[in-house]
Short mmCIF file of C-alpha atoms in Angstrom, two decimals:
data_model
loop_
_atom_site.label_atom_id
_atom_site.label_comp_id
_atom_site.label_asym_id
_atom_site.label_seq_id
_atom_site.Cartn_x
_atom_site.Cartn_y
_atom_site.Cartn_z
CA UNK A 1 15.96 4.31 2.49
CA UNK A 2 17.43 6.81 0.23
CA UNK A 3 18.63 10.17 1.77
CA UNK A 4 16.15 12.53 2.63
CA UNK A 5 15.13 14.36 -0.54
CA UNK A 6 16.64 12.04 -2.69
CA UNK A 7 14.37 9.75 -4.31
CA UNK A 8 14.68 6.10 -4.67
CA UNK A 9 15.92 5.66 -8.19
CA UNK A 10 15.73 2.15 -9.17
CA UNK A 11 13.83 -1.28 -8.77
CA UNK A 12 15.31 -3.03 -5.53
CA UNK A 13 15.66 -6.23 -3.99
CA UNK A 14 17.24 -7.25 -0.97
CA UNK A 15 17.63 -5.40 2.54
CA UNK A 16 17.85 -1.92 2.70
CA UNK A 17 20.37 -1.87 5.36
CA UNK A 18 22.87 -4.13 3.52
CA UNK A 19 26.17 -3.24 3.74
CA UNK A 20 27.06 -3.36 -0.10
CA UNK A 21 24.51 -1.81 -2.99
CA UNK A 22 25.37 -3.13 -6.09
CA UNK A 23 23.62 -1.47 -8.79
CA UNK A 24 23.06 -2.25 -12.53
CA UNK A 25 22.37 -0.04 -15.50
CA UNK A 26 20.67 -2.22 -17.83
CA UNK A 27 18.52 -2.96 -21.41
CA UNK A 28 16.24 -5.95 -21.92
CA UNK A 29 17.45 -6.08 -25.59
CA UNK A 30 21.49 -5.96 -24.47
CA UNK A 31 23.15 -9.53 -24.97
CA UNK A 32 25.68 -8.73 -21.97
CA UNK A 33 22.56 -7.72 -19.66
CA UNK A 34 20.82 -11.24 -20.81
CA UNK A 35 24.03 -13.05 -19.64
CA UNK A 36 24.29 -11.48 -16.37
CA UNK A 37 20.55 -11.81 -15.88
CA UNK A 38 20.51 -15.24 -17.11
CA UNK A 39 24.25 -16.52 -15.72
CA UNK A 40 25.35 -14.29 -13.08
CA UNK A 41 22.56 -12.61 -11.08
CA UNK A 42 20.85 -15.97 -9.91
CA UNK A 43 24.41 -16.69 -7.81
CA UNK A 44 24.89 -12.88 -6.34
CA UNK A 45 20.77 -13.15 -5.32
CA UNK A 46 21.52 -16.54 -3.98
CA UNK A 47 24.75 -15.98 -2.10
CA UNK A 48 24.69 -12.06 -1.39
CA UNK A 49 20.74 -10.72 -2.06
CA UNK A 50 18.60 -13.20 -0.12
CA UNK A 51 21.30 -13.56 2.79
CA UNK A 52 21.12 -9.71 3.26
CA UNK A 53 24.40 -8.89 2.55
CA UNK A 54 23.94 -6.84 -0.84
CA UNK A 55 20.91 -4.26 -1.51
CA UNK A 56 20.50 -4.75 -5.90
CA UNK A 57 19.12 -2.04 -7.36
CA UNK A 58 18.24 -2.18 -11.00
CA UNK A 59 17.54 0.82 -13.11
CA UNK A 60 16.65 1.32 -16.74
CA UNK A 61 19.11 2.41 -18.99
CA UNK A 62 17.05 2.29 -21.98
CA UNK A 63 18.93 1.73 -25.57
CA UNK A 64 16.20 1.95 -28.24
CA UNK A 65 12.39 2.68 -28.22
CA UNK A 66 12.26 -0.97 -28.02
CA UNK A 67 13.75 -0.91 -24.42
CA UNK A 68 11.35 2.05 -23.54
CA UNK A 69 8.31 0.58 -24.37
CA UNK A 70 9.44 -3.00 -22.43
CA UNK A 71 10.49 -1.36 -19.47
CA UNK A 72 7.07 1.06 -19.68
CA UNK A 73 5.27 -1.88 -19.49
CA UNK A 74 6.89 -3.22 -16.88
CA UNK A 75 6.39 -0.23 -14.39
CA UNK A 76 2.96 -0.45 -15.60
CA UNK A 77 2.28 -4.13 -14.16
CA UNK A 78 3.12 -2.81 -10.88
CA UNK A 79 6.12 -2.43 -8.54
CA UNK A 80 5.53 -6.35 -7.38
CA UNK A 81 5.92 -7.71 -10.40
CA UNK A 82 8.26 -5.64 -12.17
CA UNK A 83 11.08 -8.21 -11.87
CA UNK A 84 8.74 -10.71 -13.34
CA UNK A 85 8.08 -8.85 -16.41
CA UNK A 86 12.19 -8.46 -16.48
CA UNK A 87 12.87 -11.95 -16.31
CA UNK A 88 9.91 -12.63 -19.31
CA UNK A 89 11.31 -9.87 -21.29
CA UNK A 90 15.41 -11.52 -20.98
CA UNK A 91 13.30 -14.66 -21.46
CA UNK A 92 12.37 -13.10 -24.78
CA UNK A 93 15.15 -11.36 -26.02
CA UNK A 94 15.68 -13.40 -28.92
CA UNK A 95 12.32 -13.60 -29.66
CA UNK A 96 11.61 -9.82 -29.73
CA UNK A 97 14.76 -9.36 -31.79
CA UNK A 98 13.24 -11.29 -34.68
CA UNK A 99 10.26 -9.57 -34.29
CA UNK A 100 11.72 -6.30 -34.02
CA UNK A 101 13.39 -8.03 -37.61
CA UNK A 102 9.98 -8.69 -38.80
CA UNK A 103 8.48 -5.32 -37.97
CA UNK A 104 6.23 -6.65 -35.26
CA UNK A 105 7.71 -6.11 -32.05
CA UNK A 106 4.75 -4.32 -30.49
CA UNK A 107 2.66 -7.37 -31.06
CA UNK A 108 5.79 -9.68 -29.63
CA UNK A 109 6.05 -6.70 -26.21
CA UNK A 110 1.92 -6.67 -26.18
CA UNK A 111 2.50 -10.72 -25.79
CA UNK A 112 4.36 -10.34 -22.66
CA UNK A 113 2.23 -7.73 -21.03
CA UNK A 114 -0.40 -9.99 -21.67
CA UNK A 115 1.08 -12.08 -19.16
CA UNK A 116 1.78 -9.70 -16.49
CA UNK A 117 -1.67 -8.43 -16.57
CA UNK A 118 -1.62 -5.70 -19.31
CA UNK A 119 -4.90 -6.76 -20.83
CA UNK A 120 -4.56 -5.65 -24.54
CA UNK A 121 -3.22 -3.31 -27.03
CA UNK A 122 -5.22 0.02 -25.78
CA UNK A 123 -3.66 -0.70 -22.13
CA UNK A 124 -0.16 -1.42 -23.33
CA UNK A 125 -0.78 2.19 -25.76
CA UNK A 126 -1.62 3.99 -22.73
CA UNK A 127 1.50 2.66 -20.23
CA UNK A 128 4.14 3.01 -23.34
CA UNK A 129 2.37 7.08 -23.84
CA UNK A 130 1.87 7.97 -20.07
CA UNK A 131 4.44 10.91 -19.46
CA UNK A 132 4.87 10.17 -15.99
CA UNK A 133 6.01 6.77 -16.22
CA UNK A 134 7.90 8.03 -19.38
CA UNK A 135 9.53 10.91 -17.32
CA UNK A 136 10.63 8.16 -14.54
CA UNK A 137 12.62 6.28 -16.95
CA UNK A 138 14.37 9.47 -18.38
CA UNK A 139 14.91 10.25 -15.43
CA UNK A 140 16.72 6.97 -14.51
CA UNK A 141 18.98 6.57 -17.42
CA UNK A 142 19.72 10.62 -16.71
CA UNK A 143 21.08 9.35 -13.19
CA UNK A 144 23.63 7.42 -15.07
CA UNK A 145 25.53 10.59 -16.00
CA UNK A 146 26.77 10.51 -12.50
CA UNK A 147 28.58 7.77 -12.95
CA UNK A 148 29.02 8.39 -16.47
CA UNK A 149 27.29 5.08 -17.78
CA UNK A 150 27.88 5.16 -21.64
CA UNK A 151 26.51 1.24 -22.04
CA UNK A 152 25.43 -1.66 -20.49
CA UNK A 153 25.52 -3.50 -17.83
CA UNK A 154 27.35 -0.96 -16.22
CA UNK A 155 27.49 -1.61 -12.31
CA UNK A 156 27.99 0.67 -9.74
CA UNK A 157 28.95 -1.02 -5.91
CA UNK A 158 29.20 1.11 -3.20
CA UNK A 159 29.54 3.94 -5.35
CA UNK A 160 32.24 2.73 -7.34
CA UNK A 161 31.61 2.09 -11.34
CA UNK A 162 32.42 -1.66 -12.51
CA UNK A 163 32.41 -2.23 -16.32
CA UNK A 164 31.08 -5.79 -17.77
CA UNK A 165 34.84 -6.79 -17.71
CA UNK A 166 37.35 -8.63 -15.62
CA UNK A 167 36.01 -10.20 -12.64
CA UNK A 168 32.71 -8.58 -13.51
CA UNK A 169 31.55 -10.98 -15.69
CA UNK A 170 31.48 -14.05 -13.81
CA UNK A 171 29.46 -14.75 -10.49
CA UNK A 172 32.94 -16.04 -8.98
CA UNK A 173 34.19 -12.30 -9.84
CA UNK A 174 31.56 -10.66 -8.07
CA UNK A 175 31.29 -12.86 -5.20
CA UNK A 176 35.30 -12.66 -4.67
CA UNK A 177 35.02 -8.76 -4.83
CA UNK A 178 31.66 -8.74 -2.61
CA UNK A 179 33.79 -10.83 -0.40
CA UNK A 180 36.50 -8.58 0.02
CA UNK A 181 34.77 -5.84 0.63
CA UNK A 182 32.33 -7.52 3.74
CA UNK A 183 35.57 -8.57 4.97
CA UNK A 184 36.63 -4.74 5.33
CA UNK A 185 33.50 -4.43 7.09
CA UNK A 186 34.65 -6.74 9.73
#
């Protein structure tokens, strides 16, 4: 759990209690953030998530009003499926990049909430206008500033920030540096 008064900032999978947090600042519409999702992710939840050695927390670091309105609509399918509307959207990304070409990306992002249980363009309206949820996400990319994210993925593991560089690009590069540091645990 997160400190007391601190609020849980983030989407998270994985045990609480884990001994490493790895944390990404991402956008569905970023090619990096597609690649990690799509390449890198899979291994670290494989290896590190599901074994409950690393907590993952994911939060929004929106780049467009593109990325707002997808990851509005996410929050608005619920907590339990949020990842699944994540993994459609990185599904998409090409997809909603011609559309976004075409000038009918709301139709393309009204698609995919279709999907996850948004029933139709007045629902999606209301989730991509509520305040609240659009307050949350501010508030999310705002906790970036910490740790001064400036693009993405940025990650952040046990408090220390890791560009999309180096050995953080590849799943061997994580797992080597994951690795290292549960052997400091030891």
């Amino acid at each position: 759990p997160a400190p007391s008064g601190e609020v849980q900032i983030g989407h998270v999978k994985g045990s609480a209690d884990a001994p490493i947090t790895l944390i990404e600042y991402a956008s569905p519409t970023c090619g990096a953030c597609k690649y990690f999702h799509d390449s890198v992710e899979p291994e670290i939840e494989e290896k590190y998530i599901s074994t409950g050695k690393v907590k993952f927390i994911y939060r929004e670091f929106p780049l467009n009003d593109i990325d707002v309105a997808a990851y509005a609509m996410a929050r608005c399918a619920g907590e339990d499926k949020y990842f699944d509307v994540l993994d459609d959207l990185f599904d998409s990304q090409d997809g909603i990049r011609t559309a976004a070409q075409q000038g009918v990306v709301k139709a393309a992002l009204i698609a995919i909430g279709q999907r996850h249980g948004i029933a139709d363009e007045a629902a999606f309206d209301a989730c991509t206008t509520n305040r609240d949820i659009r307050q949350a996400i501010a508030d999310t990319y705002q906790a970036g500033e910490k740790y001064g994210v400036n693009g993405t993925p940025t990650f952040v593991v046990n408090e220390e920030v890791k560009r999309f560089e180096g050995q953080f690009r590849t799943a061997e590069g994580f797992a080597e540096y994951f690795d290292s540091l549960l052997a400091e645990e030891q």
